[in-house]
PDB file of C-alpha atoms and ligand atoms in Angstrom:
ATOM      1  CA  MET O   1     126.246 -13.768  93.799  1.00 95.00           C
ATOM      2  CA  GLU O   2     127.387 -10.159  93.566  1.00 98.00           C
ATOM      3  CA  ILE O   3     128.291  -7.833  96.423  1.00 98.00           C
ATOM      4  CA  ARG O   4     127.757  -4.195  95.630  1.00 98.00           C
ATOM      5  CA  GLU O   5     126.782  -0.887  97.170  1.00 98.00           C
ATOM      6  CA  TYR O   6     123.165  -0.418  98.203  1.00 98.00           C
ATOM      7  CA  ARG O   7     121.045   1.680  95.801  1.00 98.00           C
ATOM      8  CA  ALA O   8     117.791   3.502  96.570  1.00 97.00           C
ATOM      9  CA  GLU O   9     115.830   1.127  94.326  1.00 98.00           C
ATOM     10  CA  ASP O  10     116.944  -1.832  96.502  1.00 98.00           C
ATOM     11  CA  GLU O  11     114.835  -0.672  99.447  1.00 98.00           C
ATOM     12  CA  ILE O  12     111.914  -3.149  99.158  1.00 98.00           C
ATOM     13  CA  GLY O  13     114.292  -6.059  98.623  1.00 98.00           C
ATOM     14  CA  TRP O  14     116.457  -4.846 101.509  1.00 98.00           C
ATOM     15  CA  VAL O  15     113.482  -4.629 103.915  1.00 98.00           C
ATOM     16  CA  ARG O  16     112.227  -8.097 102.888  1.00 98.00           C
ATOM     17  CA  CYS O  17     115.642  -9.658 103.266  1.00 98.00           C
ATOM     18  CA  ARG O  18     116.084  -8.071 106.675  1.00 98.00           C
ATOM     19  CA  VAL O  19     112.691  -9.204 107.985  1.00 98.00           C
ATOM     20  CA  LEU O  20     113.198 -12.800 106.821  1.00 98.00           C
ATOM     21  CA  SER O  21     116.768 -12.918 108.082  1.00 98.00           C
ATOM     22  CA  PHE O  22     115.787 -11.913 111.593  1.00 98.00           C
ATOM     23  CA  LEU O  23     112.663 -14.121 111.876  1.00 97.00           C
ATOM     24  CA  ASP O  24     114.550 -17.074 113.337  1.00 97.00           C
ATOM     25  CA  SER O  25     116.718 -14.902 115.572  1.00 98.00           C
ATOM     26  CA  ALA O  26     116.270 -13.182 118.944  1.00 98.00           C
ATOM     27  CA  TYR O  27     115.394 -10.044 116.939  1.00 98.00           C
ATOM     28  CA  PHE O  28     112.304 -11.678 115.369  1.00 98.00           C
ATOM     29  CA  ASP O  29     110.018  -8.744 116.244  1.00 97.00           C
ATOM     30  CA  ASN O  30     112.538  -5.982 115.553  1.00 96.00           C
ATOM     31  CA  VAL O  31     110.963  -5.021 112.234  1.00 95.00           C
ATOM     32  CA  PHE O  32     111.805  -1.969 110.148  1.00 93.00           C
ATOM     33  CA  PRO O  33     109.330  -1.167 107.361  1.00 96.00           C
ATOM     34  CA  LYS O  34     111.887   1.156 105.727  1.00 97.00           C
ATOM     35  CA  LYS O  35     115.625   1.260 105.477  1.00 97.00           C
ATOM     36  CA  GLU O  36     117.223   3.633 107.917  1.00 94.00           C
ATOM     37  CA  VAL O  37     118.941   6.826 106.862  1.00 96.00           C
ATOM     38  CA  TYR O  38     122.041   7.513 108.950  1.00 98.00           C
ATOM     39  CA  GLU O  39     123.208  10.821 110.365  1.00 97.00           C
ATOM     40  CA  ASN O  40     126.825   9.996 109.540  1.00 98.00           C
ATOM     41  CA  PRO O  41     128.299   8.405 106.431  1.00 98.00           C
ATOM     42  CA  ALA O  42     127.734   4.680 106.102  1.00 98.00           C
ATOM     43  CA  ILE O  43     129.051   1.636 104.284  1.00 98.00           C
ATOM     44  CA  GLU O  44     125.888   0.087 102.876  1.00 98.00           C
ATOM     45  CA  LEU O  45     126.334  -3.169 101.002  1.00 98.00           C
ATOM     46  CA  VAL O  46     123.999  -5.767  99.569  1.00 98.00           C
ATOM     47  CA  ALA O  47     124.531  -9.290  98.285  1.00 98.00           C
ATOM     48  CA  VAL O  48     122.470  -9.959  95.177  1.00 98.00           C
ATOM     49  CA  GLU O  49     121.618 -13.284  93.581  1.00 98.00           C
ATOM     50  CA  ASN O  50     119.372 -13.401  90.497  1.00 97.00           C
ATOM     51  CA  ASP O  51     118.152  -9.844  91.213  1.00 97.00           C
ATOM     52  CA  GLN O  52     117.156 -10.769  94.779  1.00 98.00           C
ATOM     53  CA  ILE O  53     118.736  -9.137  97.817  1.00 98.00           C
ATOM     54  CA  VAL O  54     119.986 -12.113  99.840  1.00 98.00           C
ATOM     55  CA  GLY O  55     122.309 -10.333 102.241  1.00 98.00           C
ATOM     56  CA  LEU O  56     122.943  -6.876 103.633  1.00 98.00           C
ATOM     57  CA  LEU O  57     125.403  -4.996 105.778  1.00 98.00           C
ATOM     58  CA  ASP O  58     125.068  -1.442 107.106  1.00 98.00           C
ATOM     59  CA  ILE O  59     127.934   0.222 108.959  1.00 98.00           C
ATOM     60  CA  GLU O  60     127.605   3.829 110.047  1.00 98.00           C
ATOM     61  CA  TYR O  61     131.044   5.301 110.610  1.00 98.00           C
ATOM     62  CA  GLU O  62     132.756   8.140 112.383  1.00 98.00           C
ATOM     63  CA  VAL O  63     134.392  11.140 110.844  1.00 97.00           C
ATOM     64  CA  ARG O  64     134.868  12.481 114.392  1.00 97.00           C
ATOM     65  CA  GLU O  65     135.854  10.238 117.283  1.00 96.00           C
ATOM     66  CA  ARG O  66     133.077   8.843 119.522  1.00 93.00           C
ATOM     67  CA  THR O  67     130.162  10.162 117.487  1.00 97.00           C
ATOM     68  CA  VAL O  68     128.849   6.700 116.510  1.00 98.00           C
ATOM     69  CA  CYS O  69     130.657   3.999 118.488  1.00 98.00           C
ATOM     70  CA  SER O  70     130.150   3.544 122.215  1.00 97.00           C
ATOM     71  CA  ARG O  71     133.760   2.823 123.120  1.00 96.00           C
ATOM     72  CA  GLY O  72     137.350   2.956 121.905  1.00 95.00           C
ATOM     73  CA  THR O  73     139.558   5.578 120.366  1.00 96.00           C
ATOM     74  CA  GLY O  74     140.177   6.625 116.788  1.00 96.00           C
ATOM     75  CA  LEU O  75     137.531   6.393 114.095  1.00 97.00           C
ATOM     76  CA  GLY O  76     135.233   3.378 114.238  1.00 98.00           C
ATOM     77  CA  GLY O  77     132.264   1.930 112.407  1.00 98.00           C
ATOM     78  CA  MET O  78     129.084   0.574 113.976  1.00 98.00           C
ATOM     79  CA  ILE O  79     127.457  -2.445 112.383  1.00 98.00           C
ATOM     80  CA  TRP O  80     123.758  -1.647 112.640  1.00 98.00           C
ATOM     81  CA  HIS O  81     122.557  -4.458 110.389  1.00 98.00           C
ATOM     82  CA  ILE O  82     124.095  -7.636 109.111  1.00 98.00           C
ATOM     83  CA  ALA O  83     121.718 -10.213 107.750  1.00 98.00           C
ATOM     84  CA  VAL O  84     121.651 -13.084 105.304  1.00 98.00           C
ATOM     85  CA  HIS O  85     118.398 -14.515 103.958  1.00 98.00           C
ATOM     86  CA  PRO O  86     117.737 -17.899 105.651  1.00 98.00           C
ATOM     87  CA  ASP O  87     117.749 -19.786 102.330  1.00 98.00           C
ATOM     88  CA  PHE O  88     121.267 -18.518 101.557  1.00 98.00           C
ATOM     89  CA  ARG O  89     123.022 -18.963 104.912  1.00 98.00           C
ATOM     90  CA  ARG O  90     126.309 -20.693 105.623  1.00 97.00           C
ATOM     91  CA  ASN O  91     127.528 -20.063 102.109  1.00 98.00           C
ATOM     92  CA  GLY O  92     130.006 -17.403 103.128  1.00 98.00           C
ATOM     93  CA  ILE O  93     127.803 -14.431 102.167  1.00 98.00           C
ATOM     94  CA  GLY O  94     128.036 -12.789 105.624  1.00 98.00           C
ATOM     95  CA  THR O  95     131.798 -13.290 105.574  1.00 98.00           C
ATOM     96  CA  GLN O  96     132.135 -11.794 102.093  1.00 98.00           C
ATOM     97  CA  LEU O  97     130.016  -8.762 103.021  1.00 98.00           C
ATOM     98  CA  LEU O  98     132.272  -8.174 106.004  1.00 98.00           C
ATOM     99  CA  LYS O  99     135.416  -8.566 103.925  1.00 98.00           C
ATOM    100  CA  VAL O 100     134.302  -5.953 101.388  1.00 98.00           C
ATOM    101  CA  ALA O 101     133.257  -3.622 104.228  1.00 98.00           C
ATOM    102  CA  GLU O 102     136.664  -4.011 105.884  1.00 98.00           C
ATOM    103  CA  LYS O 103     138.420  -3.030 102.680  1.00 97.00           C
ATOM    104  CA  ILE O 104     136.304   0.104 102.356  1.00 98.00           C
ATOM    105  CA  ALA O 105     136.688   0.879 106.077  1.00 98.00           C
ATOM    106  CA  LYS O 106     140.474   0.757 105.880  1.00 97.00           C
ATOM    107  CA  MET O 107     140.428   3.177 102.961  1.00 96.00           C
ATOM    108  CA  LYS O 108     138.293   5.517 105.072  1.00 97.00           C
ATOM    109  CA  GLY O 109     140.803   5.350 107.922  1.00 96.00           C
ATOM    110  CA  LEU O 110     138.634   3.375 110.355  1.00 98.00           C
ATOM    111  CA  ASN O 111     140.423   1.279 112.961  1.00 97.00           C
ATOM    112  CA  ARG O 112     137.603  -0.949 114.243  1.00 98.00           C
ATOM    113  CA  PHE O 113     134.058  -2.223 113.890  1.00 98.00           C
ATOM    114  CA  GLU O 114     131.637  -2.416 116.786  1.00 98.00           C
ATOM    115  CA  ALA O 115     128.476  -4.545 116.816  1.00 98.00           C
ATOM    116  CA  TRP O 116     125.814  -5.440 119.356  1.00 98.00           C
ATOM    117  CA  THR O 117     123.860  -8.645 119.191  1.00 98.00           C
ATOM    118  CA  ARG O 118     121.527 -10.687 121.382  1.00 98.00           C
ATOM    119  CA  ASP O 119     122.337 -14.182 122.594  1.00 95.00           C
ATOM    120  CA  ASP O 120     121.688 -16.391 119.549  1.00 98.00           C
ATOM    121  CA  GLU O 121     124.537 -18.854 119.871  1.00 98.00           C
ATOM    122  CA  TRP O 122     125.034 -19.278 116.122  1.00 97.00           C
ATOM    123  CA  VAL O 123     125.173 -15.513 115.511  1.00 98.00           C
ATOM    124  CA  ASN O 124     127.671 -15.036 118.349  1.00 98.00           C
ATOM    125  CA  LYS O 125     129.690 -17.870 116.858  1.00 98.00           C
ATOM    126  CA  TRP O 126     129.699 -16.068 113.522  1.00 98.00           C
ATOM    127  CA  TYR O 127     131.098 -12.908 115.149  1.00 98.00           C
ATOM    128  CA  VAL O 128     133.803 -14.830 116.998  1.00 98.00           C
ATOM    129  CA  ASN O 129     134.741 -16.834 113.877  1.00 98.00           C
ATOM    130  CA  SER O 130     134.892 -13.553 111.966  1.00 98.00           C
ATOM    131  CA  GLY O 131     137.559 -12.121 114.266  1.00 97.00           C
ATOM    132  CA  PHE O 132     135.403 -10.125 116.697  1.00 98.00           C
ATOM    133  CA  MET O 133     135.978 -10.103 120.461  1.00 98.00           C
ATOM    134  CA  ASN O 134     133.181 -10.025 123.003  1.00 98.00           C
ATOM    135  CA  VAL O 135     134.019  -6.935 125.069  1.00 98.00           C
ATOM    136  CA  GLU O 136     130.962  -6.257 127.248  1.00 97.00           C
ATOM    137  CA  SER O 137     127.297  -7.047 127.703  1.00 98.00           C
ATOM    138  CA  TYR O 138     124.098  -5.947 129.395  1.00 98.00           C
ATOM    139  CA  LEU O 139     120.572  -7.327 129.501  1.00 98.00           C
ATOM    140  CA  GLN O 140     117.633  -6.378 127.337  1.00 98.00           C
ATOM    141  CA  VAL O 141     114.410  -7.073 129.218  1.00 98.00           C
ATOM    142  CA  PHE O 142     110.869  -7.300 127.874  1.00 98.00           C
ATOM    143  CA  ILE O 143     108.420  -6.740 130.707  1.00 98.00           C
ATOM    144  CA  ASP O 144     104.941  -7.989 129.925  1.00 97.00           C
ATOM    145  CA  GLY O 145     101.655  -8.135 131.847  1.00 94.00           C
ATOM    146  CA  ASN O 146     100.620  -7.212 135.356  1.00 94.00           C
ATOM    147  CA  SER O 147     102.654  -9.760 137.245  1.00 96.00           C
ATOM    148  CA  GLU O 148     105.932  -8.749 135.575  1.00 98.00           C
ATOM    149  CA  LEU O 149     105.212  -5.016 135.661  1.00 97.00           C
ATOM    150  CA  LYS O 150     104.260  -5.051 139.333  1.00 96.00           C
ATOM    151  CA  GLY O 151     107.044  -3.585 141.435  1.00 96.00           C
ATOM    152  CA  ALA O 152     109.179  -2.914 138.338  1.00 97.00           C
ATOM    153  CA  ILE O 153     107.484  -0.250 136.212  1.00 96.00           C
ATOM    154  CA  LYS O 154     105.070   2.444 137.337  1.00 94.00           C
ATOM    155  CA  SER O 155     103.459   5.254 135.352  1.00 96.00           C
ATOM    156  CA  GLU O 156     103.657   8.751 136.800  1.00 97.00           C
ATOM    157  CA  LEU O 157     100.837  10.011 134.580  1.00 98.00           C
ATOM    158  CA  PRO O 158      97.287   9.588 135.863  1.00 98.00           C
ATOM    159  CA  ASP O 159      95.235   7.043 133.879  1.00 97.00           C
ATOM    160  CA  LEU O 160      98.235   5.955 131.822  1.00 97.00           C
ATOM    161  CA  LEU O 161      98.563   2.250 132.497  1.00 95.00           C
ATOM    162  CA  PRO O 162     101.688   0.439 131.293  1.00 96.00           C
ATOM    163  CA  VAL O 163     100.963  -2.903 129.636  1.00 96.00           C
ATOM    164  CA  GLN O 164     104.441  -3.755 128.338  1.00 97.00           C
ATOM    165  CA  ALA O 165     107.887  -2.255 128.726  1.00 98.00           C
ATOM    166  CA  PHE O 166     111.326  -2.732 127.223  1.00 98.00           C
ATOM    167  CA  ALA O 167     114.298  -2.014 129.461  1.00 98.00           C
ATOM    168  CA  HIS O 168     118.070  -2.232 129.596  1.00 98.00           C
ATOM    169  CA  TYR O 169     119.546  -3.779 132.733  1.00 98.00           C
ATOM    170  CA  ILE O 170     123.114  -2.661 133.340  1.00 98.00           C
ATOM    171  CA  GLY O 171     123.560  -3.877 136.927  1.00 98.00           C
ATOM    172  CA  GLU O 172     125.345  -6.847 138.476  1.00 97.00           C
ATOM    173  CA  GLU O 173     122.309  -8.955 139.433  1.00 98.00           C
ATOM    174  CA  LYS O 174     121.799 -10.443 135.993  1.00 98.00           C
ATOM    175  CA  GLU O 175     120.735 -13.873 137.225  1.00 98.00           C
ATOM    176  CA  GLN O 176     117.944 -12.395 139.337  1.00 98.00           C
ATOM    177  CA  ILE O 177     116.663 -10.421 136.374  1.00 98.00           C
ATOM    178  CA  LYS O 178     116.760 -13.502 134.164  1.00 98.00           C
ATOM    179  CA  LYS O 179     114.754 -15.416 136.785  1.00 98.00           C
ATOM    180  CA  ARG O 180     112.221 -12.682 137.322  1.00 98.00           C
ATOM    181  CA  PHE O 181     111.293 -11.918 133.693  1.00 98.00           C
ATOM    182  CA  LYS O 182     110.443 -14.392 130.943  1.00 98.00           C
ATOM    183  CA  ARG O 183     111.983 -12.617 127.953  1.00 98.00           C
ATOM    184  CA  VAL O 184     115.504 -11.483 128.711  1.00 98.00           C
ATOM    185  CA  TYR O 185     118.465 -11.313 126.348  1.00 98.00           C
ATOM    186  CA  GLU O 186     122.133 -10.872 127.005  1.00 98.00           C
ATOM    187  CA  CYS O 187     123.121  -8.162 124.531  1.00 98.00           C
ATOM    188  CA  ASN O 188     126.780  -8.619 123.619  1.00 98.00           C
ATOM    189  CA  CYS O 189     129.138  -5.990 122.327  1.00 98.00           C
ATOM    190  CA  TYR O 190     131.659  -7.235 119.780  1.00 98.00           C
ATOM    191  CA  GLU O 191     134.649  -5.364 118.525  1.00 98.00           C
ATOM    192  CA  LYS O 192     136.960  -6.135 115.635  1.00 98.00           C
ATOM    193  CA  LYS O 193     140.204  -4.237 115.236  1.00 97.00           C
ATOM    194  CA  LEU O 194     141.030  -3.530 111.619  1.00 97.00           C
ATOM    195  CA  LYS O 195     144.671  -4.219 111.019  1.00 80.00           C
ATOM    196  CA  ASP O 196     147.107  -2.973 108.394  1.00 62.00           C
ATOM    197  CA  ILE O 197     146.087   0.643 108.312  1.00 50.00           C
TER     198      ILE O 197
HETATM  199  C1  COA L 201     124.981 -14.078 111.216  1.00 87.98           C
HETATM  200  C2  COA L 201     124.725 -14.149 109.724  1.00 87.98           C
HETATM  201  C3  COA L 201     124.770 -12.757 109.117  1.00 87.98           C
HETATM  202  C4  COA L 201     125.843 -15.003 109.102  1.00 87.98           C
HETATM  203  O1  COA L 201     125.686 -15.038 107.691  1.00 87.98           O
HETATM  204  P1  COA L 201     126.071 -16.330 106.832  1.00 87.98           P
HETATM  205  O2  COA L 201     126.232 -15.894 105.423  1.00 87.98           O
HETATM  206  O3  COA L 201     125.104 -17.411 107.115  1.00 87.98           O
HETATM  207  O4  COA L 201     127.466 -16.705 107.485  1.00 87.98           O
HETATM  208  P2  COA L 201     128.775 -17.298 106.769  1.00 87.98           P
HETATM  209  O5  COA L 201     128.370 -18.285 105.727  1.00 87.98           O
HETATM  210  O6  COA L 201     129.666 -16.193 106.381  1.00 87.98           O
HETATM  211  O7  COA L 201     129.438 -18.019 108.013  1.00 87.98           O
HETATM  212  C5  COA L 201     128.933 -19.243 108.464  1.00 87.98           C
HETATM  213  C6  COA L 201     129.344 -19.426 109.897  1.00 87.98           C
HETATM  214  O8  COA L 201     128.496 -18.678 110.769  1.00 87.98           O
HETATM  215  C7  COA L 201     127.996 -19.500 111.826  1.00 87.98           C
HETATM  216  N1  COA L 201     126.598 -19.836 111.500  1.00 87.98           N
HETATM  217  C8  COA L 201     125.816 -19.158 110.639  1.00 87.98           C
HETATM  218  N2  COA L 201     124.579 -19.709 110.624  1.00 87.98           N
HETATM  219  C9  COA L 201     124.587 -20.703 111.476  1.00 87.98           C
HETATM  220  C10 COA L 201     123.606 -21.651 111.907  1.00 87.98           C
HETATM  221  N3  COA L 201     122.345 -21.631 111.435  1.00 87.98           N
HETATM  222  N4  COA L 201     123.957 -22.566 112.817  1.00 87.98           N
HETATM  223  C11 COA L 201     125.206 -22.620 113.301  1.00 87.98           C
HETATM  224  N5  COA L 201     126.185 -21.752 112.925  1.00 87.98           N
HETATM  225  C12 COA L 201     125.880 -20.817 112.030  1.00 87.98           C
HETATM  226  C13 COA L 201     128.890 -20.721 111.795  1.00 87.98           C
HETATM  227  O9  COA L 201     130.070 -20.379 112.494  1.00 87.98           O
HETATM  228  C14 COA L 201     129.167 -20.863 110.318  1.00 87.98           C
HETATM  229  O10 COA L 201     130.335 -21.548 110.029  1.00 87.98           O
HETATM  230  P3  COA L 201     130.206 -23.089 109.595  1.00 87.98           P
HETATM  231  O11 COA L 201     129.143 -23.170 108.548  1.00 87.98           O
HETATM  232  O12 COA L 201     131.592 -23.403 109.099  1.00 87.98           O
HETATM  233  O13 COA L 201     129.831 -23.812 110.841  1.00 87.98           O
HETATM  234  C15 COA L 201     123.375 -14.810 109.389  1.00 87.98           C
HETATM  235  O14 COA L 201     123.340 -16.064 109.952  1.00 87.98           O
HETATM  236  C16 COA L 201     122.131 -14.038 109.802  1.00 87.98           C
HETATM  237  O15 COA L 201     121.542 -13.338 109.001  1.00 87.98           O
HETATM  238  N6  COA L 201     121.668 -14.160 111.068  1.00 87.98           N
HETATM  239  C17 COA L 201     120.422 -13.532 111.504  1.00 87.98           C
HETATM  240  C18 COA L 201     120.528 -12.057 111.575  1.00 87.98           C
HETATM  241  C19 COA L 201     121.358 -11.616 112.770  1.00 87.98           C
HETATM  242  O16 COA L 201     121.170 -12.086 113.864  1.00 87.98           O
HETATM  243  N7  COA L 201     122.298 -10.666 112.518  1.00 87.98           N
HETATM  244  C20 COA L 201     123.169 -10.122 113.539  1.00 87.98           C
HETATM  245  C21 COA L 201     122.431  -9.303 114.513  1.00 87.98           C
HETATM  246  S1  COA L 201     123.163  -7.734 114.691  1.00 87.98           S
END
C-alpha cells in the first residue's frame, strides 16, 4: 500500500472509494459525483493498493487565519474528507494518511487540524485514538414529511410546498429535537493540535 499525493487521473477511483467508505456511516447519502476543488490550498492524499484507491484524505488549509477553520488561532487545516474503503479498514490506513498529512502540515506552518463528524461511535473513536479532542457539537436534523414539517418549516413562497428539509440545531434543547425528529445526528467538532512546530 502506497500513500501519495492525489493526481487528476485518480478522480474516478477517489469518488468510488469515498462513496463506498461512507455507505455504512451516518453520511451514507452524502454523495459527491466529483472530487471537490478547494478555494484554498489543500493537502490531498490517497492510499493506493494494486492500482485501486483504498483511502483518501483531503485537508484544505489556511494561508490567512480563520479563512477555512471555524475556530482557533494561527493557521489551521480543515479535514473535509477522510475515508478508507470498507474492505481495507482497521489496517492502519487512516492513521498512516493522517501521519503523512501531519508531516506536510507542519512544513506548511499549520498548528492544528479541525474535523467535523456525525455520531458514528467507531469513527469518533478513531478521532479520539488519533489524538483529536472533541471541542463542540450541534445537531444536524433531517425533517421529512408533513408531520415533521408541521410547525417547524414553512415556505414563504406561494405554491412552493416543502417536502423535506435539512437543518442545523444550535440551541440547548437537544433532547427535545432528538425526540421530535426521526433522523438527527450530533455533529462533533474535533481538533488536533500539531506539536513540534
Ligand atoms: C474512520 C476511518 C477513516 C478510519 O480508517 P481505518 O483505516 O479503518 O482506521 P485505522 O486502521 O487507522 O484505525 C483503526 C481504529 O479506528 C477505529 N475503528 C475503525 N473502524 C472501526 C470499526 N468498524 N469498528 C470499531 N472501531 C473502528 C478503532 O479505534 C480502530 O482501532 P482498533 O482496530 O485497534 O480497535 C474509516 O473507518 C472510515 O472510512 N470511516 C467511514 C468514513 C467516515 O466516517 N469518515 C469520517 C467522516 S468526516
